[in-house]
Coordinates of C-alpha atoms and ligand atoms in Angstrom, one line a residue:
Chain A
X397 CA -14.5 -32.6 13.2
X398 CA -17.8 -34.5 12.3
X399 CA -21.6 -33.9 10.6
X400 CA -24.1 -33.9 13.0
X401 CA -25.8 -36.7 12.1
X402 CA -28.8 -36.6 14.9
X403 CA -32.2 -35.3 13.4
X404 CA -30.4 -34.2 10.2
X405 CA -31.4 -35.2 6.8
X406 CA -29.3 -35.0 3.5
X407 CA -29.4 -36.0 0.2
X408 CA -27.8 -39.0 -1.0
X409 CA -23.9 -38.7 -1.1
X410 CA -21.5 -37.9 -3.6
X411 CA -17.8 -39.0 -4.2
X412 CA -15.6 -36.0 -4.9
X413 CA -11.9 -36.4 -5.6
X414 CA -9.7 -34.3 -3.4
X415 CA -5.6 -34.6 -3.4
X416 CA -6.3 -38.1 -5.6
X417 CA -8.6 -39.9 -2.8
X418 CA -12.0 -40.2 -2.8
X419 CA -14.4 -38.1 -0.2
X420 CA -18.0 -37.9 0.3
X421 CA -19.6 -34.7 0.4
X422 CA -23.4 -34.4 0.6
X423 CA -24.9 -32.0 -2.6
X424 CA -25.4 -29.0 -0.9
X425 CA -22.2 -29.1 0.9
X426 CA -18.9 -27.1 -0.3
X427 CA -15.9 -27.8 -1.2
X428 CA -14.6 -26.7 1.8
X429 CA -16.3 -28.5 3.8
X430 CA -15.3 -31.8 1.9
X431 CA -11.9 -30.7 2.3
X432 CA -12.8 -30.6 6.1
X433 CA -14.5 -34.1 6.0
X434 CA -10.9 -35.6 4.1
X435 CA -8.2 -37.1 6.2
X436 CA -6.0 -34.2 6.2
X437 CA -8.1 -31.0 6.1
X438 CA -5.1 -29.2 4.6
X439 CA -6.3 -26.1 2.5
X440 CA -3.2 -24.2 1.7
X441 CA 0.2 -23.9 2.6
X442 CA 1.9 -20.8 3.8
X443 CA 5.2 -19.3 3.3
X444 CA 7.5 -21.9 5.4
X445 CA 5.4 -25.0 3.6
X446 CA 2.9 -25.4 6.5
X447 CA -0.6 -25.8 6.0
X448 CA -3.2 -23.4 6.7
X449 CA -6.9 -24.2 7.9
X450 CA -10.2 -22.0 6.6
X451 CA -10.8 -18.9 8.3
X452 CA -13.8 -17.0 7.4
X453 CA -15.9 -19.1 5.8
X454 CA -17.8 -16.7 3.5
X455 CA -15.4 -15.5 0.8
X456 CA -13.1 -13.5 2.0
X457 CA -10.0 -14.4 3.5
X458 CA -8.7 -16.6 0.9
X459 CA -7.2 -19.1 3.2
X460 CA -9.6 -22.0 1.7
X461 CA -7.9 -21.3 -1.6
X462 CA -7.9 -24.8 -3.8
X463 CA -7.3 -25.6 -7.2
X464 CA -10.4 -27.6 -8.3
X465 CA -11.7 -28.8 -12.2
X466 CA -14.7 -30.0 -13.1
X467 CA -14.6 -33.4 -15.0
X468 CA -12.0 -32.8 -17.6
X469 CA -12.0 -28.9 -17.4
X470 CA -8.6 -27.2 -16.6
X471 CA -7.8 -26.4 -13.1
X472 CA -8.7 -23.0 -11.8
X473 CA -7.7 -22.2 -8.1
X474 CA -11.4 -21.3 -6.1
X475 CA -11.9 -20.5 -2.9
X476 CA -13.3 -23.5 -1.0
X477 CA -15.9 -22.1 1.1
X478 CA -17.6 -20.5 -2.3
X479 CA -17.7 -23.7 -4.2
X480 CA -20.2 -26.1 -4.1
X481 CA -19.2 -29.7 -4.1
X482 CA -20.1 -31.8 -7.5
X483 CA -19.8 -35.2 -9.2
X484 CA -16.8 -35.6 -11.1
X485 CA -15.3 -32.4 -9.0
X486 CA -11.9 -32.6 -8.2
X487 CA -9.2 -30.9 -5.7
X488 CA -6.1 -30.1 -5.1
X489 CA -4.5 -28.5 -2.2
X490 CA -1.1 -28.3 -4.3
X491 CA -0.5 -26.8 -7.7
X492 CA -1.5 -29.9 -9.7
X493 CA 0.3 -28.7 -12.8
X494 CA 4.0 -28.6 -10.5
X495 CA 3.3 -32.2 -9.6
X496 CA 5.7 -35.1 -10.7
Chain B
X26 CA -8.4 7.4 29.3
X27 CA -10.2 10.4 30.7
X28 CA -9.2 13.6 31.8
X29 CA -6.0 16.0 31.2
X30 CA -1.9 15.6 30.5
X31 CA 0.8 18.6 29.4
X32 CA 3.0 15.8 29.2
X33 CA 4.0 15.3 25.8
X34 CA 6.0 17.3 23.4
X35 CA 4.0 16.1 20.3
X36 CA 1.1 15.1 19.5
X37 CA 1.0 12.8 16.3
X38 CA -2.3 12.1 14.9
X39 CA -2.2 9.3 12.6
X40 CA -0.8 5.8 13.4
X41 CA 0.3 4.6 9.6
X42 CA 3.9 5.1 8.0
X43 CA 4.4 9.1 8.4
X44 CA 2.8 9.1 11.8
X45 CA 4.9 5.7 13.1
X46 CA 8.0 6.9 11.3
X47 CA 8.0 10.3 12.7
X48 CA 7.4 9.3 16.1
X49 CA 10.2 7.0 15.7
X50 CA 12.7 9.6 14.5
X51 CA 11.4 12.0 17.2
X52 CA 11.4 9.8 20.4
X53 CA 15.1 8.6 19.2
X54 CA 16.0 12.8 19.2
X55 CA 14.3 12.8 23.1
X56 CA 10.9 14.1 22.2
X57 CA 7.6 12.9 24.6
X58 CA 5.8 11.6 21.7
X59 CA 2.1 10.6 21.8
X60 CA 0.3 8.9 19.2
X61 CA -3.3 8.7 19.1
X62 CA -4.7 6.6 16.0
X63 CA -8.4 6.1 15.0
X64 CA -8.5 2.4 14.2
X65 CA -5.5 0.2 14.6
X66 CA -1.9 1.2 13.4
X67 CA -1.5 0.8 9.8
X68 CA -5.0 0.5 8.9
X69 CA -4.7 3.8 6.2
X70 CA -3.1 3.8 2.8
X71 CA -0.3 2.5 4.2
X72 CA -1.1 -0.8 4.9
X73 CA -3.3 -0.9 1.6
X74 CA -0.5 0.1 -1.0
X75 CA 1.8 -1.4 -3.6
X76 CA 4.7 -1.1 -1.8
X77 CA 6.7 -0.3 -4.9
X78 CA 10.0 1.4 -4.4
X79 CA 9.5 3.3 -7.2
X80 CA 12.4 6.1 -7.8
X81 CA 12.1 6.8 -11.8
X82 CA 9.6 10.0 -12.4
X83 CA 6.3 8.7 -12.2
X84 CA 3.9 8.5 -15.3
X85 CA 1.5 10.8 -12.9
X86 CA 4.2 13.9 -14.0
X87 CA 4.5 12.9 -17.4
X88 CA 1.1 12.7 -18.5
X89 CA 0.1 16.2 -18.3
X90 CA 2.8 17.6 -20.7
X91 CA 6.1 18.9 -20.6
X92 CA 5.8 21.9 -17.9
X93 CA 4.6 19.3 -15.5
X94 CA 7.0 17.1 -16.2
X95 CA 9.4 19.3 -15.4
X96 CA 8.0 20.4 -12.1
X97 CA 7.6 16.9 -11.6
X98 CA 11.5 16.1 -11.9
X99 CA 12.0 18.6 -9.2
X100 CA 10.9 15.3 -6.8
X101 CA 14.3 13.1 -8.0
X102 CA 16.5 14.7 -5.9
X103 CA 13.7 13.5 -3.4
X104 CA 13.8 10.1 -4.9
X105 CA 17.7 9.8 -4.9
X106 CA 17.8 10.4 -0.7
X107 CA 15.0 8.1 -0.1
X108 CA 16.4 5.4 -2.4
X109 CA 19.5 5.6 0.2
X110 CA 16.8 5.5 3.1
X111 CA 15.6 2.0 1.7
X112 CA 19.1 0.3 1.5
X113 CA 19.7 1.0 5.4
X114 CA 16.5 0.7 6.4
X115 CA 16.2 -3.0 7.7
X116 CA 19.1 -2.6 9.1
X117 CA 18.1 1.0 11.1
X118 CA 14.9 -1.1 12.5
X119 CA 17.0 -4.5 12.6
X120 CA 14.5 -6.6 11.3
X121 CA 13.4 -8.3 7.7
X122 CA 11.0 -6.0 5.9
X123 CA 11.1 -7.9 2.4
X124 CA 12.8 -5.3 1.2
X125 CA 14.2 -6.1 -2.8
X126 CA 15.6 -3.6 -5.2
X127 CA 17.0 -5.7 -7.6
X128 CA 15.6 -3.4 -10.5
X129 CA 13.1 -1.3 -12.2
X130 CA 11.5 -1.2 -15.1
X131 CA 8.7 1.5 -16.8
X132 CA 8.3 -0.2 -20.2
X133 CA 6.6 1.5 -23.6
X134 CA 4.9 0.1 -26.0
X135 CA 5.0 2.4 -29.0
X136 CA 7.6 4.5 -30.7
X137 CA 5.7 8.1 -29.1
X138 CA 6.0 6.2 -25.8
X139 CA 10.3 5.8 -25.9
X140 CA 10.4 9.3 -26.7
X141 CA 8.8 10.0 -23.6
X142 CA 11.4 7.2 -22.2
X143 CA 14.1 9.3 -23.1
X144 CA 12.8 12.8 -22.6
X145 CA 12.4 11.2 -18.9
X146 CA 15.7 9.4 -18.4
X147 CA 17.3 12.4 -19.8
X148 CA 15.8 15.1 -16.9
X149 CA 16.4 12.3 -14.0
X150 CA 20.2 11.9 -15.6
X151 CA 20.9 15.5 -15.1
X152 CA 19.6 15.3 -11.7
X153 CA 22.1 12.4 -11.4
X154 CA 20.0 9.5 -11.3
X155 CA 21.4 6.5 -13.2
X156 CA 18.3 5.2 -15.5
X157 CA 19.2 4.0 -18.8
X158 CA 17.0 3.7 -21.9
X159 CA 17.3 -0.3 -22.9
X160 CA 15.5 -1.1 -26.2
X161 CA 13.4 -3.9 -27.2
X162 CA 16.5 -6.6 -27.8
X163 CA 18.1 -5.1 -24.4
X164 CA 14.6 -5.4 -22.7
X165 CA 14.2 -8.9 -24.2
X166 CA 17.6 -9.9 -22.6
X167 CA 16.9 -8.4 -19.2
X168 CA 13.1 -9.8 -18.9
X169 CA 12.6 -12.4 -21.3
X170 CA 9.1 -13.0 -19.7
X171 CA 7.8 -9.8 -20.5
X172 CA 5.9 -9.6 -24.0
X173 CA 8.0 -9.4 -26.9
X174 CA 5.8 -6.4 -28.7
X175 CA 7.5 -4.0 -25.4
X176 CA 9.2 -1.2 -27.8
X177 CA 11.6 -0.9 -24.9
X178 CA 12.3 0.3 -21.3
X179 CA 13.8 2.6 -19.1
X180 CA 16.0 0.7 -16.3
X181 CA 16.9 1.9 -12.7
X182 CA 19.1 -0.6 -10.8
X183 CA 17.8 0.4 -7.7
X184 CA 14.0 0.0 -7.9
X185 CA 12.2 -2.4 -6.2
X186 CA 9.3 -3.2 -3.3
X187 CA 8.7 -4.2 0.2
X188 CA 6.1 -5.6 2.7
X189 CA 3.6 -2.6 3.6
X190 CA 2.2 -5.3 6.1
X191 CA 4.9 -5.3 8.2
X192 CA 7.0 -1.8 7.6
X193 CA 4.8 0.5 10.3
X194 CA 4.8 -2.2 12.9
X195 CA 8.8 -2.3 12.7
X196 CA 8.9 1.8 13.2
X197 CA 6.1 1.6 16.1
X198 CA 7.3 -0.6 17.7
X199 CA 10.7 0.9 17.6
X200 CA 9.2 3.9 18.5
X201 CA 7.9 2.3 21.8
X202 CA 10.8 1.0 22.8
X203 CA 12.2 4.7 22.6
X204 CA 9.5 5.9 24.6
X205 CA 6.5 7.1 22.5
X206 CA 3.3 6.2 23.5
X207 CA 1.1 5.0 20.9
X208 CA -2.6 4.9 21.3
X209 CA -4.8 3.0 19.0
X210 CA -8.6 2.9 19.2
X211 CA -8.6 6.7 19.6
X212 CA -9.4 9.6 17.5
X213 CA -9.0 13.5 17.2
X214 CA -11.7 14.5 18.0
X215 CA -11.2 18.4 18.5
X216 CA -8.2 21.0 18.1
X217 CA -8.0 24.4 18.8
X218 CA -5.2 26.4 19.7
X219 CA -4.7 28.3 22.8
X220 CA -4.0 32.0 23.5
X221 CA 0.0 31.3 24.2
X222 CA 0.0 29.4 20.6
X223 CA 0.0 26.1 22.9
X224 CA -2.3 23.3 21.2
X225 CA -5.4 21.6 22.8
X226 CA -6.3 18.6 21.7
X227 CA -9.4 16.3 22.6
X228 CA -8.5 12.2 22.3
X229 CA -12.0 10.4 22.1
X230 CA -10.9 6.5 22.9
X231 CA -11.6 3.5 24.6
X232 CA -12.1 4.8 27.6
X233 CA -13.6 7.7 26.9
X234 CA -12.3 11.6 26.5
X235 CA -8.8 12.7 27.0
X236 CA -7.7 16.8 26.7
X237 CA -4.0 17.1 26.1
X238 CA -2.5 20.3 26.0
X239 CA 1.0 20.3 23.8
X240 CA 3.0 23.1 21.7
X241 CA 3.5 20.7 19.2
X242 CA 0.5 18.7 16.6
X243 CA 1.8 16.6 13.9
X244 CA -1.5 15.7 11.5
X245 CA 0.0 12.7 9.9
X246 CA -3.9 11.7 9.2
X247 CA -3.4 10.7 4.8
X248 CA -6.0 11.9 3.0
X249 CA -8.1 12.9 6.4
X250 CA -5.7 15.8 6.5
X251 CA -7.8 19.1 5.1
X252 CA -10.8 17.4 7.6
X253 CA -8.6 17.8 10.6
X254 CA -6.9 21.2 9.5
X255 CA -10.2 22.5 9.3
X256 CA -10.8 22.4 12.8
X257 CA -8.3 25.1 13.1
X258 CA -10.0 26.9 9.9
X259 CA -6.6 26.2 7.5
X260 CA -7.0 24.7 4.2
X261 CA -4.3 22.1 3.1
X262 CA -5.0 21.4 -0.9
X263 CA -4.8 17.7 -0.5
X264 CA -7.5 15.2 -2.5
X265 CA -8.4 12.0 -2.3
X266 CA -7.2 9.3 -4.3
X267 CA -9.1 6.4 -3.9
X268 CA -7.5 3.3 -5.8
X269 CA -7.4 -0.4 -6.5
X270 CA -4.4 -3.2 -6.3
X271 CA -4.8 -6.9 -6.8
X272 CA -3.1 -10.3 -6.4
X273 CA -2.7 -13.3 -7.5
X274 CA -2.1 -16.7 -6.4
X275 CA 1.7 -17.7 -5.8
X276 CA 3.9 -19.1 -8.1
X277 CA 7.9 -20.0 -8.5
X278 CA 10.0 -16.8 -8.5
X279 CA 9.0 -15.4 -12.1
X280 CA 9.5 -11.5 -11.7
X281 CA 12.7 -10.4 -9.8
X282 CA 12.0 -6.4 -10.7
X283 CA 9.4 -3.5 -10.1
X284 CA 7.2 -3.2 -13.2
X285 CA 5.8 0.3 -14.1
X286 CA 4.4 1.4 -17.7
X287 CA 5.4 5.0 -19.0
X288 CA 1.9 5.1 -21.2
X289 CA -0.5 3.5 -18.9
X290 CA -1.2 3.1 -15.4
X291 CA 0.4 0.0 -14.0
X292 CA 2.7 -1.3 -11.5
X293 CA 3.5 -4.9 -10.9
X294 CA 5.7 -7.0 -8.7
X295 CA 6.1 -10.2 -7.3
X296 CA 6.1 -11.2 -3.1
X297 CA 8.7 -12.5 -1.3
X298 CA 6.0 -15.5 -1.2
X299 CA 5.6 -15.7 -4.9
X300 CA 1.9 -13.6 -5.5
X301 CA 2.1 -10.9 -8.2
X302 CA 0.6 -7.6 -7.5
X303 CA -0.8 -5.6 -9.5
X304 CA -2.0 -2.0 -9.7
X305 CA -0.8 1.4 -11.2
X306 CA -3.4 3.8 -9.6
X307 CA -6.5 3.0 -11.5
X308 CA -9.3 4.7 -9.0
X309 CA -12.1 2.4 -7.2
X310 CA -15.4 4.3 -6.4
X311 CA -15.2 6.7 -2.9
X312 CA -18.6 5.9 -1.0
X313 CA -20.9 8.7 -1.2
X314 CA -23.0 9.9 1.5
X315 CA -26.4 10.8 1.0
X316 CA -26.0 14.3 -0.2
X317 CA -23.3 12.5 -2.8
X318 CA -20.8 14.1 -1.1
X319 CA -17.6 12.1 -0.6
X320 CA -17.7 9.4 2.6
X321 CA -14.1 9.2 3.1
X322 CA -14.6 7.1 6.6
X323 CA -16.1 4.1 4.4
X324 CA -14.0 2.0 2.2
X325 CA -14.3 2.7 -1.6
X326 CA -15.6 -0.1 -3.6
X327 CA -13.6 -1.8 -6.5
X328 CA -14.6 -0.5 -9.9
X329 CA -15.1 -3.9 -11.9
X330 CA -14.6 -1.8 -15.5
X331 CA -11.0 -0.3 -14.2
X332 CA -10.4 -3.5 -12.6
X333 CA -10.5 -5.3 -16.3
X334 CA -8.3 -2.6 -17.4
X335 CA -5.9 -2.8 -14.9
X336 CA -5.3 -6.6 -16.0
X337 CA -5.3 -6.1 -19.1
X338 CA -2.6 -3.5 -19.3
X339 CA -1.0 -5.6 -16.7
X340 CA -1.7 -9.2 -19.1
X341 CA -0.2 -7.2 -22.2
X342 CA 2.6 -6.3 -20.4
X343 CA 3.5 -9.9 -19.2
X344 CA 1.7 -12.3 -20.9
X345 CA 2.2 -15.6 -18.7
X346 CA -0.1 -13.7 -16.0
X347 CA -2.9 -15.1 -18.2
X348 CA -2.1 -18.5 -16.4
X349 CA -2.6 -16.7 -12.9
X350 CA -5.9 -17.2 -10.7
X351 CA -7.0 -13.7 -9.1
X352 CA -6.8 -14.1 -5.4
X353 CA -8.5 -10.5 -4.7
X354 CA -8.6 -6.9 -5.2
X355 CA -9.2 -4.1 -2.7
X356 CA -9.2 -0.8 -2.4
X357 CA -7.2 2.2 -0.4
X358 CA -7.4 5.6 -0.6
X359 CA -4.5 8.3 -0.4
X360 CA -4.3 11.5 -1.2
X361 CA -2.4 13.9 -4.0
X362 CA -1.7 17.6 -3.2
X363 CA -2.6 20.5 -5.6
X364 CA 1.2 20.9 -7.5
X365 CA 1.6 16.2 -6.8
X366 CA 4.5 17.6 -4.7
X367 CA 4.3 16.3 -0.9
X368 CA 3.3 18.7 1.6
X369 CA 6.0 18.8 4.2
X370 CA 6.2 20.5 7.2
X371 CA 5.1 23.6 9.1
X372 CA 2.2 25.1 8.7
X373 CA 3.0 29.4 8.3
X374 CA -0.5 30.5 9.9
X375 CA 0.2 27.9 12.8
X376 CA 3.5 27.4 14.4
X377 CA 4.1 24.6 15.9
X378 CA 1.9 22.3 13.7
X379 CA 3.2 20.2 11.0
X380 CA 1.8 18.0 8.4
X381 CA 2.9 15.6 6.0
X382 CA 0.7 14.3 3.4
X383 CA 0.3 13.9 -0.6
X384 CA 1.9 11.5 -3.5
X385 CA 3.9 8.5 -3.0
X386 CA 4.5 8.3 0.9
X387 CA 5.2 4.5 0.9
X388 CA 8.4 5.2 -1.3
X389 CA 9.3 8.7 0.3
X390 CA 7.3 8.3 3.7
X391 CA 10.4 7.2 5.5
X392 CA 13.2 10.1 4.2
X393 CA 9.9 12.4 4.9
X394 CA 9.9 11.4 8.6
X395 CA 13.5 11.8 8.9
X396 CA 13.6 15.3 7.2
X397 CA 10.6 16.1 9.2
X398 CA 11.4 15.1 12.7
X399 CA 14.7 17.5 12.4
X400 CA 12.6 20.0 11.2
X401 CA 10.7 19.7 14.6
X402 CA 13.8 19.0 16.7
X403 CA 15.8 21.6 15.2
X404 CA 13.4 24.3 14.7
X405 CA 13.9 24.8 11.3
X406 CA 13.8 22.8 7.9
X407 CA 16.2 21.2 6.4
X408 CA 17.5 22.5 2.7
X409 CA 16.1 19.3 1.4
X410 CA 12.5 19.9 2.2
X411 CA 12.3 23.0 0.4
X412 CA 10.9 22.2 -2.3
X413 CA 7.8 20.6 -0.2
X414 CA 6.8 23.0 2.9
X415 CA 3.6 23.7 3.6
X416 CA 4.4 27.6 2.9
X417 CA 4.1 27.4 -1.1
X418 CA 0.6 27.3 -0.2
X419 CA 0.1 30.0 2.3
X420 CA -2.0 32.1 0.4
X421 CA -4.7 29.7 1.2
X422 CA -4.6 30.5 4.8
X423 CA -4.7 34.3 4.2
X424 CA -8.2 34.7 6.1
X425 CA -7.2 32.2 8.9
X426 CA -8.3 33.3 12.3
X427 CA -5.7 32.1 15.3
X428 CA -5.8 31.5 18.2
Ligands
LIG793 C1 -3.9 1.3 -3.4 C2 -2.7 2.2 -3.0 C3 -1.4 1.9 -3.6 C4 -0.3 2.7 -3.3 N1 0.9 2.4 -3.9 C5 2.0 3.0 -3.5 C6 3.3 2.6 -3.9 O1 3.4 1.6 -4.5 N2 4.3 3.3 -3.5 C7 4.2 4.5 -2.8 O2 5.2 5.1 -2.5 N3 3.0 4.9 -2.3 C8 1.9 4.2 -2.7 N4 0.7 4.6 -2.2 C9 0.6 5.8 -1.3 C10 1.0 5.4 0.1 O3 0.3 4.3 0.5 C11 0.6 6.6 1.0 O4 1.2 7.8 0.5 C12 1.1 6.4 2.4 O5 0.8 5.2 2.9 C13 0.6 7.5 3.3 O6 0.9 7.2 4.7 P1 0.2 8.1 5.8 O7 0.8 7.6 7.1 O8 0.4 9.5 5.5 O9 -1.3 7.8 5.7 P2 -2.2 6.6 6.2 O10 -1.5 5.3 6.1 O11 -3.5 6.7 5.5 O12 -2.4 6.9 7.7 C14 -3.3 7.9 8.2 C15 -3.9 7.4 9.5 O13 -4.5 8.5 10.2 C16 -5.6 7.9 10.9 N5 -6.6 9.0 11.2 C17 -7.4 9.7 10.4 N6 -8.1 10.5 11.0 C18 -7.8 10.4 12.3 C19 -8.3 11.1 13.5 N7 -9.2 12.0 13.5 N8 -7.7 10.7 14.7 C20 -6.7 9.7 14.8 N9 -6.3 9.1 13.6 C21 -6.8 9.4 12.4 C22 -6.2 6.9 9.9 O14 -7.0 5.9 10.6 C23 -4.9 6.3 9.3 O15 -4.5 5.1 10.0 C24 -0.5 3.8 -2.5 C25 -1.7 4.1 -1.9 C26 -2.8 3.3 -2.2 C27 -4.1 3.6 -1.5
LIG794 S1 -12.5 -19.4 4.4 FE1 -12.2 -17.3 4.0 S2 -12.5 -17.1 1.9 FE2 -13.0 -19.2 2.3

């Protein structure tokens, strides 16, 4: 999967932190669609441990469920495709607070 | 589908637990079974509920004073056969239905609220089910995540939930294999009953307009019940209950038993994949029409200020929910009858059809079917349906005209 790039214009990029490494998302963009632009484009996982794509894109499947936090803010679980994508945002497609 | 067929000995209308179940039970006895369903199976109440295996008297009876109450306990001896119908019944379909009944508990938080507890456990001992009044130190023990300000509980060993996703699939697809034929995609659209007491019924679907001609009609429609009675002029006393549930995002196994309050509505659980539910029949809003009237074919919208209540009670109850993210609340809509007792059975003014609607059908839905498919098979009902025939309520069909 890849941004059109032809006869598009965007603002400058940002870098958005998402399961530790850095992605660019353009302002405007959402977090689900930086998760789409990252390496793995894993979202969630389901019930066996294997990871789920979006769905619906507007709000109301749930399957773009993240955990995201803004700066130093705690770490609320959003769904991707509702979120837009911010400096200093970061995400987590695993329970951050579970991690080693 | 157009034109005409005699060939069925049912008609079900109504592709959700009753209807599946029912035509499950009835193809297995040698019945032709047709089912015609509006939208796709299990799109109703029952694929929209709780799915709490809940066998304790419900705070519904208990919180219009004693004489209810006491009607109210009539329904145990109900909950006692269904509780065995649950501990057979992945093993009758033969497949996994995240079934658990590892416990129940209906906590209180005040001192007025354990003597309810105990009035309770007290009625469902004498009808010889096992609760047990624990406490606040007992309660403590059992559910140390639960708030410590609970006054106590009453226990049932035996409670518990399952997976309303995937329960009414299990039975119709079973019921396929026996035989039935299950239409989705295709409505009642018109009933009237012949001169010989012989049923006519007109199937709208996919393709169009089916007539099928049949002694028997099962309306195992939910809350769209009294609609389709009425095309025959009979009243069933059945209302809508439009209502709310909610989940949460997963977490490690936390909450092993069904939660219910005695004082306030709530019920709460947690998945086989780790998401808490919650709910306890607060209402959502039934879409009007224009006349305000009641739109019963649109889905009710989630009431935001019963919403905050609901997780509240729910927060109070268990405080370490506050850490939980809300994944998302809908809405379903079933149906209560006039007494909260289901309606079971034959219909006096109408021989030959049968309804079964009203109360807590995901917990009783299945010993319903059972009890009702001998009634259809055997002619007659069953002692244990008694108490819930459609004939307590015959005076309301007094002025019926038929054929
Ligand atoms: C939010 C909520 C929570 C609940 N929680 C619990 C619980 O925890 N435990 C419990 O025991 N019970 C619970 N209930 C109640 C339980 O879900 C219902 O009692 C049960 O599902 C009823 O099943 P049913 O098959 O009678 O109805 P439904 O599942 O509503 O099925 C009726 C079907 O009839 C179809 N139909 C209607 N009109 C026509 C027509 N003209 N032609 C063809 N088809 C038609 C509909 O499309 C529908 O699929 C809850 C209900 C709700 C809404
Ligand atoms: S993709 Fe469905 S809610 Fe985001």
């Amino acid at each position: 999967m890849r941004r059109i790039e032809q006869g598009v214009t965007r603002p400058e990029p940002i870098a958005v932190e998402i399961d530790g490494a850095s992605v660019m998302a353009h302002p405007g963009e959402t977090v689900a669609v930086a998760v789409l632009a990252s390496a793995s484009r894993r979202f969630r996982d389901d019930r066996s441990g294997a990871p789920r794509g979006m769905f619906c894109n507007m709000g109301t499947c749930s399957e773009c469920t993240v955990w995201a936090a803004l700066g130093t803010s705690p770490w609320r679980r959003v769904r991707g495709c509702l979120v837009l994508a911010e400096p200093t945002l970061r995400i987590s497609t695993r329970d951050p607070e579970s991690r080693p | 589908m157009t034109g005409e067929t005699s060939k069925f000995d049912i008609l079900i209308v109504g592709g959700g637990l009753v209807g599946c179940a029912s035509a499950w039970h009835l193809a297995r006895l040698g019945l032709k079974v047709l089912v015609a369903e509006r939208g796709h199976l299990n799109s109703g109440a029952s694929g929209q509920n709780a799915g709490s295996l809940h066998f304790q008297i419900e705070r519904r009876f208990l919180e219009q004073g004693e004489k209810a109450a006491a009607d109210g306990a009539r329904i145990v001896t109900l909950n006692r056969l269904a509780l065995e119908e649950w501990r057979g019944i992945e093993h009758m379909l033969g497949r996994p239905l995240d079934v658990a009944m590892h416990g129940g508990l209906m906590v209180a938080e005040t001192e007025a609220q354990m003597a309810l507890l105990a009035f309770k456990v007290a009625r469902e001992n004498e009808l010889g089910l096992s609760t047990q009044v624990l406490d606040g130190a007992q309660l403590r023990e059992r559910a140390p995540y639960l708030s410590p300000h609970l006054a106590g509980a009453a226990w049932l060993a035996d409670e518990g939930h399952a997976n309303p996703r995937i329960l009414v699939d299990a039975f119709a697809e079973g019921a396929g294999e026996q035989g039935a034929r299950i239409r989705t995609g295709t409505a009642l659209t018109g009933l009237s009953m012949a001169r010989d007491g012989t049923y006519s019924a007109v199937l709208s679907g996919p393709d169009g307009e089916m007539r099928v001609n049949t002694p028997r009609v099962l309306l195992a429609s939910g809350h769209w019940v009294p609609r389709l009675a009425g095309m025959l002029g009979l009243n069933v006393p059945l209302y809508a209950a439009p209502l709310m549930m909610s989940v949460t995002d997963r977490t490690e196994p936390v909450l092993p038993y069904l939660i219910q309050h005695v004082g306030a509505r709530l019920s709460m659980k947690q998945t086989e994949d780790g998401n808490l539910l919650i709910g306890g029949g607060w209402p959502s809003r039934l879409a009007r029409r224009a006349d305000g009237t009641p739109d019963l074919d649109r889905p009710a919208a989630v009431e935001m200020k019963n919403l905050r209540a609901n997780l509240a009670v729910a927060a109070r109850v268990m405080p370490g929910l506050a850490q939980r993210s809300l994944l998302r609340t809908w809405t379903g809509t079933t149906c209560i009858s006039a007494d909260q007792l289901p309606i079971v059975g034959e219909i006096p003014a109408a021989p030959g059809l049968f309804v079964a609607a009203g109360g807590s059908l995901f917990t009783l839905g299945p010993v319903l079917a059972r009890l009702l498919a001998r009634t259809i098979a055997e002619g007659s009902a069953p002692e244990e349906l008694s108490m819930f025939l459609p004939r307590r309520f015959a005076h309301l069909d007094a002025f019926a005209v038929l054929p």
